[in-house]
């Protein structure tokens, strides 16, 4: 049986996949930010659960302005921690962090 040589043409071969992905994306509507329940540290997956009592103790939200609007960095248990994070962000990354009370 003769060997059949196939010519790879990525644009042509992937066109149906690209079209289907774009059509599906339009049907889903605008993207919505979802808080992560999983984070990765040193190539290990860390699954997080937050107890309701912990959520009730949070007092301040940290926000930075980005290209696409505001982005929440996280929340803290008191104003002192929020100020320390904002100070470090200003010193190390030259970013201004807004502190919002919850």
Short mmCIF file of N, CA and C in Angstrom, two decimals:
data_model
loop_
_atom_site.label_atom_id
_atom_site.label_comp_id
_atom_site.label_asym_id
_atom_site.label_seq_id
_atom_site.Cartn_x
_atom_site.Cartn_y
_atom_site.Cartn_z
N UNK A 1 0.85 -1.17 0.00
CA UNK A 1 0.00 0.00 0.00
C UNK A 1 0.90 1.23 0.00
N UNK A 2 0.69 2.14 -0.90
CA UNK A 2 1.55 3.32 -0.97
C UNK A 2 1.32 4.25 0.23
N UNK A 3 2.39 4.91 0.63
CA UNK A 3 2.33 5.85 1.73
C UNK A 3 1.71 7.15 1.24
N UNK A 4 0.73 7.63 1.96
CA UNK A 4 0.04 8.86 1.57
C UNK A 4 0.62 10.02 2.36
N UNK A 5 1.08 11.03 1.70
CA UNK A 5 1.68 12.20 2.33
C UNK A 5 0.64 13.30 2.40
N UNK A 6 0.36 13.75 3.60
CA UNK A 6 -0.65 14.80 3.78
C UNK A 6 0.03 16.14 4.00
N UNK A 7 -0.45 17.15 3.31
CA UNK A 7 0.11 18.49 3.45
C UNK A 7 -0.69 19.22 4.53
N UNK A 8 0.01 19.67 5.56
CA UNK A 8 -0.62 20.36 6.68
C UNK A 8 -0.79 21.83 6.33
N UNK A 9 -2.04 22.28 6.36
CA UNK A 9 -2.36 23.69 6.13
C UNK A 9 -3.18 24.17 7.32
N UNK A 10 -2.51 24.75 8.32
CA UNK A 10 -3.19 25.08 9.58
C UNK A 10 -4.40 25.99 9.42
N UNK A 11 -4.31 26.99 8.57
CA UNK A 11 -5.42 27.92 8.40
C UNK A 11 -6.65 27.18 7.88
N UNK A 12 -6.48 26.39 6.87
CA UNK A 12 -7.59 25.63 6.29
C UNK A 12 -8.08 24.54 7.23
N UNK A 13 -7.15 23.80 7.83
CA UNK A 13 -7.51 22.65 8.64
C UNK A 13 -8.20 23.05 9.95
N UNK A 14 -7.87 24.22 10.48
CA UNK A 14 -8.45 24.65 11.75
C UNK A 14 -9.60 25.65 11.59
N UNK A 15 -9.97 25.97 10.36
CA UNK A 15 -11.00 26.98 10.13
C UNK A 15 -12.34 26.60 10.77
N UNK A 16 -12.74 25.35 10.65
CA UNK A 16 -14.03 24.96 11.23
C UNK A 16 -14.00 25.06 12.75
N UNK A 17 -12.87 24.72 13.36
CA UNK A 17 -12.74 24.83 14.81
C UNK A 17 -12.81 26.29 15.25
N UNK A 18 -12.10 27.16 14.53
CA UNK A 18 -12.11 28.58 14.84
C UNK A 18 -13.51 29.17 14.70
N UNK A 19 -14.19 28.84 13.63
CA UNK A 19 -15.53 29.35 13.40
C UNK A 19 -16.48 28.88 14.49
N UNK A 20 -16.40 27.62 14.87
CA UNK A 20 -17.26 27.08 15.92
C UNK A 20 -16.98 27.75 17.26
N UNK A 21 -15.71 27.99 17.59
CA UNK A 21 -15.35 28.64 18.85
C UNK A 21 -15.88 30.08 18.89
N UNK A 22 -15.76 30.81 17.77
CA UNK A 22 -16.26 32.18 17.73
C UNK A 22 -17.78 32.22 17.87
N UNK A 23 -18.47 31.30 17.21
CA UNK A 23 -19.94 31.25 17.28
C UNK A 23 -20.39 30.92 18.71
N UNK A 24 -19.71 30.00 19.35
CA UNK A 24 -20.04 29.64 20.73
C UNK A 24 -19.78 30.81 21.67
N UNK A 25 -18.66 31.51 21.47
CA UNK A 25 -18.32 32.67 22.30
C UNK A 25 -19.35 33.77 22.21
N UNK A 26 -19.86 34.03 21.02
CA UNK A 26 -20.88 35.06 20.85
C UNK A 26 -22.17 34.66 21.56
N UNK A 27 -22.49 33.39 21.53
CA UNK A 27 -23.71 32.91 22.18
C UNK A 27 -23.65 32.96 23.70
N UNK A 28 -22.44 32.95 24.26
CA UNK A 28 -22.28 32.96 25.72
C UNK A 28 -22.45 34.34 26.31
N UNK A 29 -22.30 35.40 25.51
CA UNK A 29 -22.43 36.75 26.04
C UNK A 29 -21.12 37.26 26.62
N UNK A 30 -21.18 38.40 27.32
CA UNK A 30 -19.95 39.01 27.84
C UNK A 30 -19.33 38.18 28.96
N UNK A 31 -18.01 38.31 29.10
CA UNK A 31 -17.29 37.59 30.15
C UNK A 31 -17.61 38.19 31.51
N UNK A 32 -17.65 37.35 32.52
CA UNK A 32 -17.92 37.76 33.88
C UNK A 32 -16.78 37.25 34.75
N UNK A 33 -16.26 38.12 35.63
CA UNK A 33 -15.17 37.71 36.51
C UNK A 33 -15.70 36.75 37.57
N UNK A 34 -15.02 35.63 37.73
CA UNK A 34 -15.41 34.62 38.71
C UNK A 34 -14.25 34.45 39.69
N UNK A 35 -14.53 34.58 40.99
CA UNK A 35 -13.44 34.41 41.95
C UNK A 35 -12.88 32.99 41.92
N UNK A 36 -11.58 32.87 42.04
CA UNK A 36 -10.93 31.56 41.95
C UNK A 36 -11.14 30.76 43.23
N UNK A 37 -11.43 29.51 43.09
CA UNK A 37 -11.49 28.60 44.22
C UNK A 37 -10.24 27.73 44.24
N UNK A 38 -9.40 27.87 43.22
CA UNK A 38 -8.17 27.11 43.11
C UNK A 38 -7.05 28.10 42.80
N UNK A 39 -5.93 27.95 43.47
CA UNK A 39 -4.76 28.75 43.14
C UNK A 39 -3.58 27.82 42.99
N UNK A 40 -2.54 28.29 42.31
CA UNK A 40 -1.37 27.45 42.07
C UNK A 40 -0.17 28.10 42.75
N UNK A 41 0.50 27.32 43.59
CA UNK A 41 1.71 27.78 44.27
C UNK A 41 2.79 26.74 44.08
N UNK A 42 3.92 27.16 43.54
CA UNK A 42 5.06 26.26 43.34
C UNK A 42 4.64 24.97 42.62
N UNK A 43 3.89 25.11 41.57
CA UNK A 43 3.45 24.00 40.73
C UNK A 43 2.52 23.03 41.45
N UNK A 44 1.92 23.45 42.57
CA UNK A 44 0.94 22.63 43.28
C UNK A 44 -0.40 23.34 43.25
N UNK A 45 -1.46 22.58 43.05
CA UNK A 45 -2.81 23.13 43.04
C UNK A 45 -3.31 23.19 44.48
N UNK A 46 -3.76 24.38 44.90
CA UNK A 46 -4.30 24.58 46.24
C UNK A 46 -5.80 24.85 46.11
N UNK A 47 -6.61 23.96 46.67
CA UNK A 47 -8.05 24.14 46.65
C UNK A 47 -8.46 24.86 47.93
N UNK A 48 -9.25 25.91 47.78
CA UNK A 48 -9.61 26.74 48.92
C UNK A 48 -11.10 26.67 49.22
N UNK A 49 -11.40 26.69 50.49
CA UNK A 49 -12.77 26.86 50.96
C UNK A 49 -12.75 27.94 52.02
N UNK A 50 -13.72 28.81 51.98
CA UNK A 50 -13.78 29.90 52.94
C UNK A 50 -15.01 29.71 53.79
N UNK A 51 -14.80 29.70 55.09
CA UNK A 51 -15.90 29.56 56.03
C UNK A 51 -16.68 30.87 56.11
N UNK A 52 -17.98 30.79 56.31
CA UNK A 52 -18.83 31.98 56.38
C UNK A 52 -18.40 32.92 57.50
N UNK A 53 -17.94 32.38 58.61
CA UNK A 53 -17.50 33.23 59.72
C UNK A 53 -16.27 34.06 59.32
N UNK A 54 -15.40 33.50 58.50
CA UNK A 54 -14.25 34.25 57.99
C UNK A 54 -14.71 35.39 57.10
N UNK A 55 -15.66 35.10 56.23
CA UNK A 55 -16.19 36.15 55.36
C UNK A 55 -16.81 37.29 56.15
N UNK A 56 -17.46 36.96 57.25
CA UNK A 56 -18.09 37.99 58.08
C UNK A 56 -17.08 38.89 58.76
N UNK A 57 -15.84 38.42 58.93
CA UNK A 57 -14.80 39.20 59.62
C UNK A 57 -14.06 40.16 58.68
N UNK A 58 -14.24 40.02 57.38
CA UNK A 58 -13.52 40.86 56.43
C UNK A 58 -14.07 42.28 56.45
N UNK A 59 -13.16 43.26 56.42
CA UNK A 59 -13.59 44.65 56.59
C UNK A 59 -13.26 45.57 55.42
N UNK A 60 -12.22 45.26 54.63
CA UNK A 60 -11.79 46.17 53.57
C UNK A 60 -11.46 45.41 52.29
N UNK A 61 -11.81 46.04 51.17
CA UNK A 61 -11.53 45.46 49.85
C UNK A 61 -10.43 46.29 49.21
N UNK A 62 -9.46 45.62 48.57
CA UNK A 62 -8.35 46.29 47.89
C UNK A 62 -8.59 46.24 46.38
N UNK A 63 -8.54 47.40 45.73
CA UNK A 63 -8.88 47.51 44.32
C UNK A 63 -7.80 48.30 43.60
N UNK A 64 -7.41 47.86 42.40
CA UNK A 64 -6.50 48.62 41.54
C UNK A 64 -7.21 48.92 40.23
N UNK A 65 -6.84 50.03 39.63
CA UNK A 65 -7.39 50.39 38.32
C UNK A 65 -6.58 49.69 37.25
N UNK A 66 -7.28 49.04 36.33
CA UNK A 66 -6.61 48.34 35.24
C UNK A 66 -7.08 48.86 33.90
N UNK A 67 -6.60 48.25 32.83
CA UNK A 67 -6.97 48.65 31.48
C UNK A 67 -8.46 48.46 31.22
N UNK A 68 -9.04 47.44 31.85
CA UNK A 68 -10.44 47.09 31.61
C UNK A 68 -11.31 47.44 32.81
N UNK A 69 -10.93 48.44 33.59
CA UNK A 69 -11.71 48.83 34.76
C UNK A 69 -11.05 48.39 36.05
N UNK A 70 -11.83 48.38 37.11
CA UNK A 70 -11.31 48.01 38.42
C UNK A 70 -11.09 46.51 38.53
N UNK A 71 -10.05 46.15 39.28
CA UNK A 71 -9.77 44.75 39.55
C UNK A 71 -9.57 44.59 41.04
N UNK A 72 -10.29 43.67 41.65
CA UNK A 72 -10.16 43.43 43.08
C UNK A 72 -8.97 42.53 43.35
N UNK A 73 -8.07 43.01 44.22
CA UNK A 73 -6.91 42.22 44.61
C UNK A 73 -7.28 41.23 45.71
N UNK A 74 -8.12 41.65 46.61
CA UNK A 74 -8.53 40.79 47.71
C UNK A 74 -9.18 41.61 48.80
N UNK A 75 -9.40 40.98 49.93
CA UNK A 75 -10.01 41.65 51.08
C UNK A 75 -9.17 41.36 52.31
N UNK A 76 -9.29 42.21 53.32
CA UNK A 76 -8.49 42.06 54.54
C UNK A 76 -9.40 42.07 55.76
N UNK A 77 -8.82 41.66 56.88
CA UNK A 77 -9.57 41.60 58.13
C UNK A 77 -9.54 42.91 58.91
N UNK A 78 -8.65 43.84 58.53
CA UNK A 78 -8.62 45.13 59.23
C UNK A 78 -7.93 46.18 58.36
N UNK A 79 -8.06 47.42 58.76
CA UNK A 79 -7.50 48.54 58.00
C UNK A 79 -5.98 48.52 58.00
N UNK A 80 -5.37 48.08 59.10
CA UNK A 80 -3.90 48.05 59.19
C UNK A 80 -3.30 47.16 58.09
N UNK A 81 -3.85 45.98 57.90
CA UNK A 81 -3.35 45.07 56.86
C UNK A 81 -3.59 45.67 55.48
N UNK A 82 -4.74 46.28 55.28
CA UNK A 82 -5.05 46.91 54.00
C UNK A 82 -4.04 48.01 53.68
N UNK A 83 -3.70 48.81 54.66
CA UNK A 83 -2.72 49.88 54.46
C UNK A 83 -1.33 49.32 54.14
N UNK A 84 -0.94 48.24 54.80
CA UNK A 84 0.36 47.63 54.54
C UNK A 84 0.44 47.08 53.11
N UNK A 85 -0.62 46.44 52.67
CA UNK A 85 -0.63 45.91 51.30
C UNK A 85 -0.57 47.06 50.30
N UNK A 86 -1.35 48.10 50.52
CA UNK A 86 -1.35 49.26 49.62
C UNK A 86 0.03 49.92 49.58
N UNK A 87 0.67 50.02 50.73
CA UNK A 87 2.00 50.62 50.81
C UNK A 87 3.02 49.80 50.02
N UNK A 88 2.99 48.47 50.19
CA UNK A 88 3.93 47.60 49.48
C UNK A 88 3.71 47.65 47.97
N UNK A 89 2.43 47.68 47.55
CA UNK A 89 2.13 47.76 46.12
C UNK A 89 2.66 49.07 45.54
N UNK A 90 2.54 50.15 46.30
CA UNK A 90 3.04 51.45 45.83
C UNK A 90 4.56 51.44 45.74
N UNK A 91 5.22 50.85 46.72
CA UNK A 91 6.68 50.83 46.74
C UNK A 91 7.26 49.89 45.68
N UNK A 92 6.74 48.68 45.59
CA UNK A 92 7.34 47.67 44.73
C UNK A 92 6.86 47.71 43.29
N UNK A 93 5.59 48.01 43.08
CA UNK A 93 5.03 47.94 41.73
C UNK A 93 4.56 49.28 41.19
N UNK A 94 4.74 50.34 41.98
CA UNK A 94 4.31 51.68 41.59
C UNK A 94 2.84 51.70 41.15
N UNK A 95 2.01 51.02 41.91
CA UNK A 95 0.57 50.96 41.64
C UNK A 95 -0.18 51.55 42.82
N UNK A 96 -1.24 52.24 42.53
CA UNK A 96 -2.07 52.83 43.57
C UNK A 96 -3.21 51.86 43.86
N UNK A 97 -3.38 51.57 45.14
CA UNK A 97 -4.42 50.65 45.58
C UNK A 97 -5.49 51.44 46.32
N UNK A 98 -6.72 51.27 45.91
CA UNK A 98 -7.84 51.91 46.60
C UNK A 98 -8.34 50.95 47.67
N UNK A 99 -8.60 51.48 48.87
CA UNK A 99 -9.12 50.69 49.97
C UNK A 99 -10.57 51.07 50.17
N UNK A 100 -11.45 50.08 50.03
CA UNK A 100 -12.89 50.32 50.20
C UNK A 100 -13.39 49.57 51.42
N UNK A 101 -14.11 50.26 52.32
CA UNK A 101 -14.72 49.53 53.45
C UNK A 101 -15.85 48.64 52.95
N UNK A 102 -16.02 47.49 53.57
CA UNK A 102 -17.11 46.58 53.18
C UNK A 102 -18.35 46.87 54.00
#
